[in-house]
Structure formats: C-alpha cells, structure tokens
C-alpha cells in the first residue's frame, strides 16, 4: 500500500501518519522528520537544509528527490505513507516517474483540509519528541506526563519553525508551491478529501474508512 498524505503545515499529517502505521503496518516516510534527523546527526544534507527550514522555505527539489528516493527504495514490502513529500509539482512528477520505472504507482492520495485560523493554534501548542517523532499538543493531545514522550520518556521540544513568524512564511510557501500538488493529483486520478478541522480521533475514523476500501480491493 502506497499512500500520499497532503495538507498544509499543522493539518495533522504527522499525527495521522503515526496512526496509519499502527493500523496498516506501512512505514512512515516524513520528509520533515528525515531532514530533522539529518540535522541532528550533523550531515552535509542537514547543514544544507537548515536555513531553508528555519525560514519556512522549501529545501531545493533535487536534494529532496534524492533523499526521498533513497527512503522509498528501502521501504518494506507492506508499503509506506508519504508525509510532506511531494511538496512541489516538480517533486510529484519526479516521484511519478521513479515509481513508473518500477512498474508501480501511488494507491491513495489523501488531502487533509484545514482552515488557516486553526493552524496557528495547533502549531504554537505543538510539542514533538526529538527521538521518535511523536507529536503532542499542550491542549488537544497531551502526553501522559507533561513534557515527556509517552513512548520513550524523552523531553518534548518546540520545533524552531513553529515560531508564529515562521509559521506565516510556511503557510505562504504552502499556498504558492504545495497547494498546486493537489491539482496535479486530481488531474491524474482521485484525491480523497478529508476535513482535518475535527478532533484527531474523528479525523482518523474517517481516514480509516477511506483507506480500508483500498486494503480490501
Ligand atoms: P514538515 O516537518 O513536513 O512540516 P509541515 O508540512 O509544515 O507540517 P507539520 O509537521 O508542521 O504539520 P503536520 O501536518 O505534520 O501536523 P501535526 O500532526 O504535527 O516540514 C518542515 C520543513 O522541512 C519545511 O518547512 C521545509 O523547509 C522542509 N521540507 C520538508 N519536506 C520537504 C519537501 N518535500 N520539499 C522541500 N522542503 C521540505 O499536528 C500539528 C499540531 O496539531 C500538533 O500539536 C498535534 O498534536 C495537533 N493536532 C493534530 N491533529 C489535530 C486535530 N485533529 N485536532 C486538534 N489538534 C490536532
Ligand atoms: Mg509533520
């Protein structure tokens, strides 16, 4: 099963992907998480990506396409869910041709739709685990022990790009460069549209209802 989860920053891609992994046993491939890991490990790619990420701009396509191509090639037989990639029409085309050359393609494209007003509240309250990438919210999705990850007990952190000024920039980048990706997929097939403004359990319930159809096909 190969899934693409689209949506603006803060739509809940990471949150829902973790649940998709638990239900369908696919691998979560988040371009943002991979880039943050590269930065934490001090790699050349991480260093190149840093200024783009911290200012809310996109990392150049060629770096991302190579990085994600490598991750997809190593994904298990069960498949994967892509989170944050593709993020430009060019990346979507590159992904398409890579998969086509292996005789495969994407099975389901889901678009998480969300109002800009909700996004800022979600981002400023987000807390992330630097170790496993689990995502919490100080009001909506609290960890069991304040400030600690439920899974590994690591100290939760605020992502540097969740500063309100950077969030604004990320939203502008989304409108200009990523929203057209939805149109790109709509031209070539069906995009499953999902209201991501509801609480996380309600969003998951609807999402699983949609994806279960693909599993049973
Ligand atoms: P990335 O890490 O992908 O960030 P993003 O797309 O901006 O998305 P987020 O992770 O901020 O949001 P999310 O949708 O995952 O929401 P979450 O589940 O955390 O990318 C970071 C940067 O890396 C980019 O800016 C760019 O520079 C670079 N990059 C990455 N991929 C790239 C690419 N392909 N090309 C070029 N550059 C790339 O939820 C948010 C908060 O809301 C959490 O606190 C959560 O607990 C809460 N929440 C979630 N769902 C709900 C709900 N239903 N109700 C209430 N609260 C909820
Ligand atoms: Mg995320």
Coordinates of C-alpha atoms and ligand atoms in Angstrom, one line a residue:
X1 CA 0.0 0.0 0.0
X2 CA 1.5 3.3 -1.1
X3 CA -0.2 6.4 0.3
X4 CA 0.4 10.1 -0.1
X5 CA -0.9 12.4 2.7
X6 CA -1.2 16.0 1.6
X7 CA -2.1 19.0 3.7
X8 CA -0.9 22.4 5.0
X9 CA 1.5 22.7 7.8
X10 CA -0.3 21.8 11.0
X11 CA -3.1 19.9 9.2
X12 CA -2.2 16.8 11.2
X13 CA -0.2 14.8 8.7
X14 CA 2.3 13.5 11.2
X15 CA -0.4 12.8 13.8
X16 CA -2.5 10.8 11.3
X17 CA 0.5 9.0 9.8
X18 CA 1.5 7.5 13.1
X19 CA -2.0 6.0 13.3
X20 CA -1.9 4.8 9.7
X21 CA 1.3 2.9 10.6
X22 CA -0.3 1.2 13.6
X23 CA -3.3 0.1 11.6
X24 CA -1.8 -0.9 8.2
X25 CA 1.8 -1.8 9.1
X26 CA 3.2 0.5 6.5
X27 CA 6.3 2.7 7.0
X28 CA 6.0 6.4 7.8
X29 CA 8.3 8.4 5.5
X30 CA 8.2 12.0 6.6
X31 CA 10.5 14.3 4.7
X32 CA 10.5 16.8 7.6
X33 CA 11.4 14.1 10.1
X34 CA 14.2 12.8 7.9
X35 CA 15.6 16.3 7.4
X36 CA 15.4 17.0 11.2
X37 CA 17.3 13.7 11.8
X38 CA 19.9 14.7 9.2
X39 CA 20.4 18.0 11.0
X40 CA 20.6 16.3 14.4
X41 CA 23.3 14.0 13.0
X42 CA 25.2 16.9 11.5
X43 CA 25.3 15.6 8.0
X44 CA 26.0 17.6 4.9
X45 CA 22.4 17.4 3.8
X46 CA 21.2 18.5 7.2
X47 CA 23.5 21.6 7.0
X48 CA 22.3 22.4 3.6
X49 CA 18.6 22.2 4.6
X50 CA 18.9 24.2 7.8
X51 CA 18.5 27.8 6.6
X52 CA 15.6 26.8 4.4
X53 CA 13.7 25.0 7.1
X54 CA 14.3 27.7 9.8
X55 CA 12.9 30.4 7.5
X56 CA 9.9 28.4 6.3
X57 CA 11.1 28.0 2.7
X58 CA 11.3 24.7 0.8
X59 CA 14.6 22.8 0.6
X60 CA 15.6 22.5 -3.1
X61 CA 13.9 19.8 -5.1
X62 CA 17.0 18.0 -6.2
X63 CA 18.1 17.4 -2.6
X64 CA 14.6 16.2 -1.5
X65 CA 14.0 14.0 -4.5
X66 CA 17.3 12.1 -3.9
X67 CA 16.7 11.8 -0.2
X68 CA 13.1 10.5 -0.5
X69 CA 14.0 8.3 -3.5
X70 CA 16.5 6.5 -1.2
X71 CA 14.0 6.1 1.6
X72 CA 11.3 4.7 -0.7
X73 CA 13.8 2.3 -2.2
X74 CA 14.4 0.9 1.3
X75 CA 10.7 0.7 2.3
X76 CA 9.3 -2.6 3.3
X77 CA 7.0 -4.8 1.2
X78 CA 3.9 -3.7 3.2
X79 CA 4.4 -0.2 1.7
X80 CA 4.6 3.3 3.0
X81 CA 2.8 6.6 3.7
X82 CA 4.5 9.7 2.5
X83 CA 4.2 12.8 4.7
X84 CA 5.4 16.2 3.4
X85 CA 6.6 14.8 0.1
X86 CA 5.8 15.6 -2.7
X87 CA 5.6 19.2 -1.9
X88 CA 6.0 20.8 -5.3
X89 CA 4.6 19.7 -8.7
X90 CA 8.1 19.0 -9.8
X91 CA 8.6 16.6 -6.9
X92 CA 5.3 14.9 -7.7
X93 CA 6.4 14.4 -11.3
X94 CA 9.8 13.0 -10.2
X95 CA 8.1 10.6 -7.8
X96 CA 5.7 9.5 -10.5
X97 CA 8.4 8.7 -13.0
X98 CA 10.5 6.9 -10.3
X99 CA 7.6 4.7 -9.4
X100 CA 6.6 4.2 -13.0
X101 CA 10.1 2.9 -13.9
X102 CA 9.5 0.1 -11.3
X103 CA 6.0 -0.6 -12.6
X104 CA 4.3 0.8 -9.6
X105 CA 2.4 3.9 -8.5
X106 CA 0.6 5.6 -5.6
X107 CA -2.6 3.8 -4.5
X108 CA -4.2 6.5 -2.5
X109 CA -3.8 10.3 -2.2
X110 CA -5.5 11.9 0.8
X111 CA -5.8 15.7 1.2
X112 CA -6.2 17.0 4.8
X113 CA -8.2 20.2 4.5
X114 CA -7.9 22.8 7.3
X115 CA -8.6 26.4 8.0
X116 CA -5.6 28.8 8.4
X117 CA -7.1 30.1 11.7
X118 CA -6.9 26.6 13.3
X119 CA -3.4 26.1 12.1
X120 CA -1.7 28.8 14.2
X121 CA -3.3 27.5 17.4
X122 CA -2.2 23.9 16.5
X123 CA 1.4 24.9 15.7
X124 CA 2.0 27.1 18.7
X125 CA 0.8 24.3 21.1
X126 CA 2.7 21.5 19.4
X127 CA 5.4 19.6 21.3
X128 CA 7.4 17.0 19.4
X129 CA 9.6 14.1 20.6
X130 CA 13.2 14.6 19.2
X131 CA 13.8 10.9 19.5
X132 CA 10.8 9.1 17.9
X133 CA 9.0 12.0 16.2
X134 CA 5.7 11.5 18.2
X135 CA 3.6 14.6 18.1
X136 CA 1.6 16.1 21.0
X137 CA -0.3 19.3 21.7
X138 CA -0.4 21.1 25.0
X139 CA -4.3 21.3 25.0
X140 CA -5.6 18.9 22.3
X141 CA -3.3 15.9 22.5
X142 CA -1.5 15.9 25.8
X143 CA 1.2 13.5 26.8
X144 CA 0.5 11.3 29.9
X145 CA 3.3 13.1 31.8
X146 CA 3.7 16.8 31.0
X147 CA 6.8 17.5 28.8
X148 CA 7.7 13.8 28.3
X149 CA 7.1 11.4 25.4
X150 CA 4.6 8.6 26.2
X151 CA 6.7 6.2 24.1
X152 CA 10.3 6.7 25.2
X153 CA 10.2 9.3 28.0
X154 CA 12.3 11.8 26.1
X155 CA 11.9 15.5 26.8
X156 CA 9.5 17.1 24.3
X157 CA 10.7 20.1 22.3
X158 CA 9.1 23.0 20.5
X159 CA 10.1 22.9 16.8
X160 CA 12.1 26.1 15.9
X161 CA 9.9 26.6 12.8
X162 CA 6.8 26.8 15.0
X163 CA 7.5 30.5 15.8
X164 CA 4.5 32.5 14.6
X165 CA 6.5 34.5 12.0
X166 CA 8.0 31.3 10.5
X167 CA 4.5 29.6 10.5
X168 CA 3.2 32.5 8.4
X169 CA 6.0 32.0 6.0
X170 CA 5.4 28.3 5.8
X171 CA 1.7 28.9 5.1
X172 CA 2.6 31.3 2.3
X173 CA 5.0 28.7 0.9
X174 CA 2.3 26.1 1.1
X175 CA -0.2 28.3 -0.9
X176 CA 2.4 29.1 -3.6
X177 CA 4.2 25.8 -4.1
X178 CA 2.4 22.9 -2.4
X179 CA -1.3 23.5 -3.0
X180 CA -0.8 23.0 -6.7
X181 CA 0.2 19.4 -6.0
X182 CA -3.4 18.7 -5.0
X183 CA -4.4 19.8 -8.5
X184 CA -1.7 17.8 -10.1
X185 CA -3.0 14.6 -8.5
X186 CA -6.6 15.5 -9.2
X187 CA -5.8 15.6 -12.9
X188 CA -4.5 12.1 -13.0
X189 CA -6.9 10.4 -10.6
X190 CA -9.0 10.7 -7.4
X191 CA -7.9 12.7 -4.4
X192 CA -9.7 11.7 -1.2
X193 CA -10.7 15.0 0.5
X194 CA -10.9 14.9 4.3
X195 CA -12.0 17.6 6.8
X196 CA -9.0 17.8 9.2
X197 CA -10.5 20.5 11.4
X198 CA -12.3 17.9 13.6
X199 CA -10.6 16.3 16.6
X200 CA -7.8 13.8 15.8
X201 CA -10.0 10.7 16.6
X202 CA -12.8 11.8 14.3
X203 CA -10.3 12.5 11.5
X204 CA -8.7 9.1 12.0
X205 CA -12.1 7.4 11.9
X206 CA -13.0 8.9 8.5
X207 CA -9.5 8.4 7.2
X208 CA -9.5 4.6 8.0
X209 CA -13.0 4.3 6.5
X210 CA -11.5 5.7 3.2
X211 CA -8.3 3.6 3.3
X212 CA -10.0 0.4 4.3
X213 CA -11.5 0.4 0.9
X214 CA -8.1 0.3 -0.7
X215 CA -6.9 -2.6 1.6
X216 CA -9.9 -4.7 0.7
X217 CA -9.6 -4.1 -3.1
Ligands
LIG1 P1 7.4 19.3 7.8 O1 8.0 18.7 9.1 O2 6.8 18.4 6.9 O3 6.4 20.4 8.3 P2 4.9 20.7 7.7 O4 4.4 20.2 6.4 O5 4.9 22.2 7.8 O6 3.9 20.0 8.6 P3 4.0 19.9 10.1 O7 4.8 18.8 10.6 O8 4.2 21.3 10.8 O9 2.4 19.6 10.4 P4 1.6 18.3 10.4 O10 0.6 18.3 9.3 O11 2.5 17.1 10.4 O12 0.8 18.4 11.7 P5 1.0 17.6 13.1 O13 0.5 16.2 13.0 O14 2.4 17.8 13.7 O15 8.5 20.2 7.1 C1 9.3 21.1 7.8 C2 10.2 21.8 6.8 O16 11.1 20.9 6.1 C3 9.5 22.6 5.7 O17 9.1 23.9 6.0 C4 10.6 22.6 4.6 O18 11.6 23.6 4.8 C5 11.3 21.2 4.8 N1 10.7 20.2 3.9 C6 10.0 19.1 4.3 N2 9.6 18.3 3.2 C7 10.0 19.0 2.1 C8 9.9 18.8 0.7 N3 9.2 17.7 0.3 N4 10.4 19.7 -0.1 C9 11.1 20.7 0.3 N5 11.3 21.0 1.6 C10 10.8 20.2 2.5 O19 -0.1 18.5 14.0 C11 0.2 19.8 14.4 C12 -0.3 20.0 15.8 O20 -1.7 19.9 15.9 C13 0.2 19.0 16.9 O21 0.5 19.7 18.1 C14 -0.9 18.0 17.0 O22 -0.9 17.4 18.3 C15 -2.1 18.8 16.8 N6 -3.2 18.1 16.1 C16 -3.1 17.3 15.0 N7 -4.3 16.9 14.6 C17 -5.2 17.5 15.4 C18 -6.6 17.5 15.4 N8 -7.4 16.8 14.6 N9 -7.2 18.3 16.3 C19 -6.5 19.1 17.2 N10 -5.2 19.1 17.2 C20 -4.5 18.3 16.3
LIG2 MG1 4.7 16.8 10.4

